[in-house]
Short mmCIF file of C-alpha atoms in Angstrom, two decimals:
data_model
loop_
_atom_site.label_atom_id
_atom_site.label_comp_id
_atom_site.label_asym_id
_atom_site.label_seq_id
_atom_site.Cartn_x
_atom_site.Cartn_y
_atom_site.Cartn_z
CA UNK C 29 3.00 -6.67 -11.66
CA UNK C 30 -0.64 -8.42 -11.82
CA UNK C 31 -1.84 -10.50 -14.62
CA UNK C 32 -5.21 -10.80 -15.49
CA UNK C 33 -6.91 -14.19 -16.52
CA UNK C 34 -4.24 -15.31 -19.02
CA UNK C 35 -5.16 -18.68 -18.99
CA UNK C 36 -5.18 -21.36 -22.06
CA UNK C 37 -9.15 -21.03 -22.31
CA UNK C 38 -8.32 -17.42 -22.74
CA UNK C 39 -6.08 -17.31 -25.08
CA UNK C 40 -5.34 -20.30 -26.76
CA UNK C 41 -6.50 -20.33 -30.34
CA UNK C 42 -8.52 -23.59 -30.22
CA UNK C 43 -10.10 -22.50 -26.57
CA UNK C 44 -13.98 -22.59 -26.07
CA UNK C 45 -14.04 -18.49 -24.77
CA UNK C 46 -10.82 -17.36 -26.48
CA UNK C 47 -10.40 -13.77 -26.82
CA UNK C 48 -9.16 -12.21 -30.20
CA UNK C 49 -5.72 -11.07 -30.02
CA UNK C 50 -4.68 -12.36 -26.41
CA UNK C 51 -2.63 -14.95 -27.85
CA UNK C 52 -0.14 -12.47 -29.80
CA UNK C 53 -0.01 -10.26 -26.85
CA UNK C 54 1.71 -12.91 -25.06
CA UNK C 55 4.87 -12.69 -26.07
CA UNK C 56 4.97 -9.40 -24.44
CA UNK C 57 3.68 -10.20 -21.45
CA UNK C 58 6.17 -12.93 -21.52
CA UNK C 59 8.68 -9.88 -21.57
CA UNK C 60 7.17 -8.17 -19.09
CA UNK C 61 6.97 -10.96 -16.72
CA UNK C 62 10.80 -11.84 -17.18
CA UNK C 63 11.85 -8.27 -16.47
CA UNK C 64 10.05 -8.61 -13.13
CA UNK C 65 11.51 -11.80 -12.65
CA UNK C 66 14.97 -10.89 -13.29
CA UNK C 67 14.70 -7.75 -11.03
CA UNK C 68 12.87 -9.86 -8.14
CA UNK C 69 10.20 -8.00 -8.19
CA UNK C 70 6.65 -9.12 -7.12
CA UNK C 71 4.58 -10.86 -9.55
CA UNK C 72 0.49 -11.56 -9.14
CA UNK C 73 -0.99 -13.83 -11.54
CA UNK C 74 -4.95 -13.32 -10.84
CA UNK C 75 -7.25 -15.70 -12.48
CA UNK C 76 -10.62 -17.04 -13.00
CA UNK C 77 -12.26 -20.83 -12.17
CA UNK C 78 -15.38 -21.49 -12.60
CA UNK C 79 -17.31 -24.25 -10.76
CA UNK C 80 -18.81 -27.10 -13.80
CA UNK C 81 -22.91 -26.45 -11.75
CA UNK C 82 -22.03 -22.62 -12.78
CA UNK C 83 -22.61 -21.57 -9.03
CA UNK C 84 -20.23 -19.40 -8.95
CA UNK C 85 -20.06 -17.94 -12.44
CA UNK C 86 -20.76 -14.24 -13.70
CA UNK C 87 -24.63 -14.12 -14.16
CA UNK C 88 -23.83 -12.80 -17.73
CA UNK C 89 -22.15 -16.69 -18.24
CA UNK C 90 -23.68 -18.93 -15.89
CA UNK C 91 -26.12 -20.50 -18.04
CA UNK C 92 -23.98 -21.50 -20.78
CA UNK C 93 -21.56 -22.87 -17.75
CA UNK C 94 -24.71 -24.77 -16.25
CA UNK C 95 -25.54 -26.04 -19.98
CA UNK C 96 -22.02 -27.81 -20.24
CA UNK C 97 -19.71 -25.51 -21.51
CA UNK C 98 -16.19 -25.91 -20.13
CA UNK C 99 -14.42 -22.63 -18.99
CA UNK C 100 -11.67 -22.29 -16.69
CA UNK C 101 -12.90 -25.56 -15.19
CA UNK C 102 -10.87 -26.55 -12.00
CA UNK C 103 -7.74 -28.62 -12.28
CA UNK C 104 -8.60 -28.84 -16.41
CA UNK C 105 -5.75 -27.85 -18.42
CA UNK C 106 -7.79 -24.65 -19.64
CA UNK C 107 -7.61 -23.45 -16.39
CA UNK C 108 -3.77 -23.04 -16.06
CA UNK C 109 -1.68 -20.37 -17.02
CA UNK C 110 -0.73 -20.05 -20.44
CA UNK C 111 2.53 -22.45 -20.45
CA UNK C 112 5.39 -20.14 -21.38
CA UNK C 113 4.18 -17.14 -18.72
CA UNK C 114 4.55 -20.03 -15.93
CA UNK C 115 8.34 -20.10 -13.80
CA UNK C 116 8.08 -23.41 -14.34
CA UNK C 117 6.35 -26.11 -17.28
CA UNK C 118 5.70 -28.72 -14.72
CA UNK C 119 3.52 -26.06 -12.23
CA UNK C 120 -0.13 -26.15 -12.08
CA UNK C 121 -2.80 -24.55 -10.07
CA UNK C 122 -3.82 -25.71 -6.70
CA UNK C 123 -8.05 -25.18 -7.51
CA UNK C 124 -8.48 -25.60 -3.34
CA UNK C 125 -6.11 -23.70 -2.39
CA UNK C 126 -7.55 -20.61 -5.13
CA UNK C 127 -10.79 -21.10 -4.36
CA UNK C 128 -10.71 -20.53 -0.56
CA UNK C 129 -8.94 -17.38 -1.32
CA UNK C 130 -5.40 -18.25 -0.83
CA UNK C 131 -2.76 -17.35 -2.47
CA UNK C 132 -0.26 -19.88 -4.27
CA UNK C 133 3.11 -19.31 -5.00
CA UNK C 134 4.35 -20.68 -7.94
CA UNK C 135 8.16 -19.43 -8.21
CA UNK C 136 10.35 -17.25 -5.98
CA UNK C 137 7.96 -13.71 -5.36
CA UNK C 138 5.54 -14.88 -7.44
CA UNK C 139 1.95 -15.67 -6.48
CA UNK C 140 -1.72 -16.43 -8.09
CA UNK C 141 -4.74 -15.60 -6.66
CA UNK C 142 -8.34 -16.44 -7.60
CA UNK C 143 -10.67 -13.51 -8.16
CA UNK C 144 -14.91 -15.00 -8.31
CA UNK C 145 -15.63 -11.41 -10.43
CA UNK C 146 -14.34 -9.33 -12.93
CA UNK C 147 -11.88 -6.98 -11.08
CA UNK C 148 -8.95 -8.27 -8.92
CA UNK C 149 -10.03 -6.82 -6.05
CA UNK C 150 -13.98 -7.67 -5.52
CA UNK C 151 -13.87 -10.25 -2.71
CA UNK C 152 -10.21 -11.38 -2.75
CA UNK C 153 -7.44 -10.48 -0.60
CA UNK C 154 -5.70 -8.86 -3.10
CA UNK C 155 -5.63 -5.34 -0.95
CA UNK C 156 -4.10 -6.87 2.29
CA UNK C 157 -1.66 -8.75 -0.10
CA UNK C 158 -0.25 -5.66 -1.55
CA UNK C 159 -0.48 -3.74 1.44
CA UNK C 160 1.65 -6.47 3.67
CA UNK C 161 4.62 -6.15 1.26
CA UNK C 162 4.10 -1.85 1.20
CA UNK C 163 3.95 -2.34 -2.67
CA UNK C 164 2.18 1.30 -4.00
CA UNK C 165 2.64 0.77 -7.42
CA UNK C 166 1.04 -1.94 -9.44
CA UNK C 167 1.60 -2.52 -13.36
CA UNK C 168 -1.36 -4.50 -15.66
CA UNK C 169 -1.15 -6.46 -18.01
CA UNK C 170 -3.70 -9.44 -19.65
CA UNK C 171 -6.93 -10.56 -20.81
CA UNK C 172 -8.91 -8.54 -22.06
CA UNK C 173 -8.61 -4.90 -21.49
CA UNK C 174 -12.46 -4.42 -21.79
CA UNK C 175 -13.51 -6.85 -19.09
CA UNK C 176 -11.30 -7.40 -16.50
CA UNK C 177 -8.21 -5.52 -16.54
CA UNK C 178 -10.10 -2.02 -16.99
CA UNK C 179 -12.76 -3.18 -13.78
CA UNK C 180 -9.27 -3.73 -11.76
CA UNK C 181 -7.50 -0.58 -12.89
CA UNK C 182 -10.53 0.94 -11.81
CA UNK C 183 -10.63 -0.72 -8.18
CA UNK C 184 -6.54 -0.22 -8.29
CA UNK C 185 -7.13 3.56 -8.43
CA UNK C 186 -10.25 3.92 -6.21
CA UNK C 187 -7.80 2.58 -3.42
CA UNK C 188 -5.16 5.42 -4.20
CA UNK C 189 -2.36 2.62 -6.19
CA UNK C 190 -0.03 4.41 -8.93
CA UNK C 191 -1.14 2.66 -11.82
CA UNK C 192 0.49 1.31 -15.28
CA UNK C 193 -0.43 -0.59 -18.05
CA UNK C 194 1.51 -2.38 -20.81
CA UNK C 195 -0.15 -1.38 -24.03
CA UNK C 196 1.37 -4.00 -25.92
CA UNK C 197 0.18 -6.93 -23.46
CA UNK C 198 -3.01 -6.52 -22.96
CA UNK C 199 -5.55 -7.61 -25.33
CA UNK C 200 -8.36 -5.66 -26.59
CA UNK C 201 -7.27 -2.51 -25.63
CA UNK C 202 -8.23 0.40 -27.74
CA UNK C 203 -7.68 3.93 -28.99
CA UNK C 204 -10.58 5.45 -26.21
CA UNK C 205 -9.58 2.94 -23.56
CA UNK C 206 -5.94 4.73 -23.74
CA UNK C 207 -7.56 7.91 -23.18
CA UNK C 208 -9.60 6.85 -20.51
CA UNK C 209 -6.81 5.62 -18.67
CA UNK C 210 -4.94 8.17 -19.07
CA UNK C 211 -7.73 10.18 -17.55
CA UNK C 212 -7.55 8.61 -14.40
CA UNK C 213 -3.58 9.43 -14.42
CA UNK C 214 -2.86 5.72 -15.61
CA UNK C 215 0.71 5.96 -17.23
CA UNK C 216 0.66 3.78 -20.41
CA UNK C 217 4.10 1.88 -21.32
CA UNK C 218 4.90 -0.58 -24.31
CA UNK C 219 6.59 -3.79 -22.86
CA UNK C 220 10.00 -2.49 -24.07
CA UNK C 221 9.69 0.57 -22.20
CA UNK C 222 8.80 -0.87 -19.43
CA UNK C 223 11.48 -3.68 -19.16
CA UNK C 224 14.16 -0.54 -20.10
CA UNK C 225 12.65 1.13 -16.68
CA UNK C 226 12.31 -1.85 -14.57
CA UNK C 227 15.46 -2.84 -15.34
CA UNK C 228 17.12 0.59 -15.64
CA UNK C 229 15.85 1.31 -11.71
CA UNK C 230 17.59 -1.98 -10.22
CA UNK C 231 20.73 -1.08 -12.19
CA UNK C 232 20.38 2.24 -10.13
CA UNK C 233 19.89 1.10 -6.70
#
């Protein structure tokens, strides 16, 4: 299962670049997330941090970053996770660790990584991750289905990965977007269906 950049300055409803509707969404992705959890299955939280001088920042943001405004600053508390998706309260992100492309794990199978672009893949080791651990299937869910959920679906399927998304816990996502995705043989799930299959397969095995 990989996240996508739900992080307070995302989401919350007082943050500086919230998105509209993230926020209710989380409850199902809370869902989601427990499922895989529960089922000890592998769990990839894959977020943004953006450096205060804006030098690494999307072009499309970088001046307001270089201006002053605060997003996803490192070790800030807009920067973490939203609190009830975390394992645990008391865990926050190691902005070093991230940033150098490693990968943190925060709770038994469960891992963050720091991605410098829109889509999960573009200069992270996201890829060799998933590959390691022979994992072929990967399900979405996050912030915000325009942006960077649909650029990673996108860079999920270009690399041959059997693809769903949780319609339900994604923000942003509209009528067109589930057509598209469908197009490219995404399989679309609400979070209840998906935590009936994810936890209907380990009661099989």
């Amino acid at each position: 299962m990989i996240s996508i950049d739900v992080q307070n300055d995302f989401v919350l409803d007082d943050a500086p670049a919230r998105i509209p509707g993230t926020l209710a969404a989380v409850p199902a992705m809370r869902r989601v997330i427990q499922s895989f959890r529960d089922s000890d299955l592998p769990i990839i939280h894959v977020i943004r941090l953006y450096l205060p001088d804006g030098s690494n920042v999307d072009l499309c943001r970088r001046a307001a970053v270089e201006r002053g405004a605060r997003i996803a600053i490192p070790e800030s508390d807009g920067a973490e996770l939203v609190a009830s998706l975390k394992p645990n309260s008391d865990t926050r992100l190691n902005a070093q660790l991230l940033l150098s492309g490693g990968a943190q794990e925060i709770g038994r199978n469960e891992f963050v990584l720091f991605k410098p672009r829109w889509g999960a893949f573009y200069q992270t080791g996201l890829e060799n991750f998933l590959q390691g651990r022979g994992i072929n299937t990967l399900v979405f869910l996050g912030c915000n289905y325009p942006n960077c959920p649909r650029t990673s679906i996108y860079e999920a399927s270009e690399r041959d990965f059997k693809i769903m998304l949780v319609t339900d816990a994604i923000s942003q996502l509209y009528t067109k977007g589930e057509e598209e995705m469908k197009n490219i043989g995404v399989t679309l799930y609400s979070s209840e269906g998906l935590d009936q299959l994810v936890r209907g397969s380990i009661c099989k095995e």
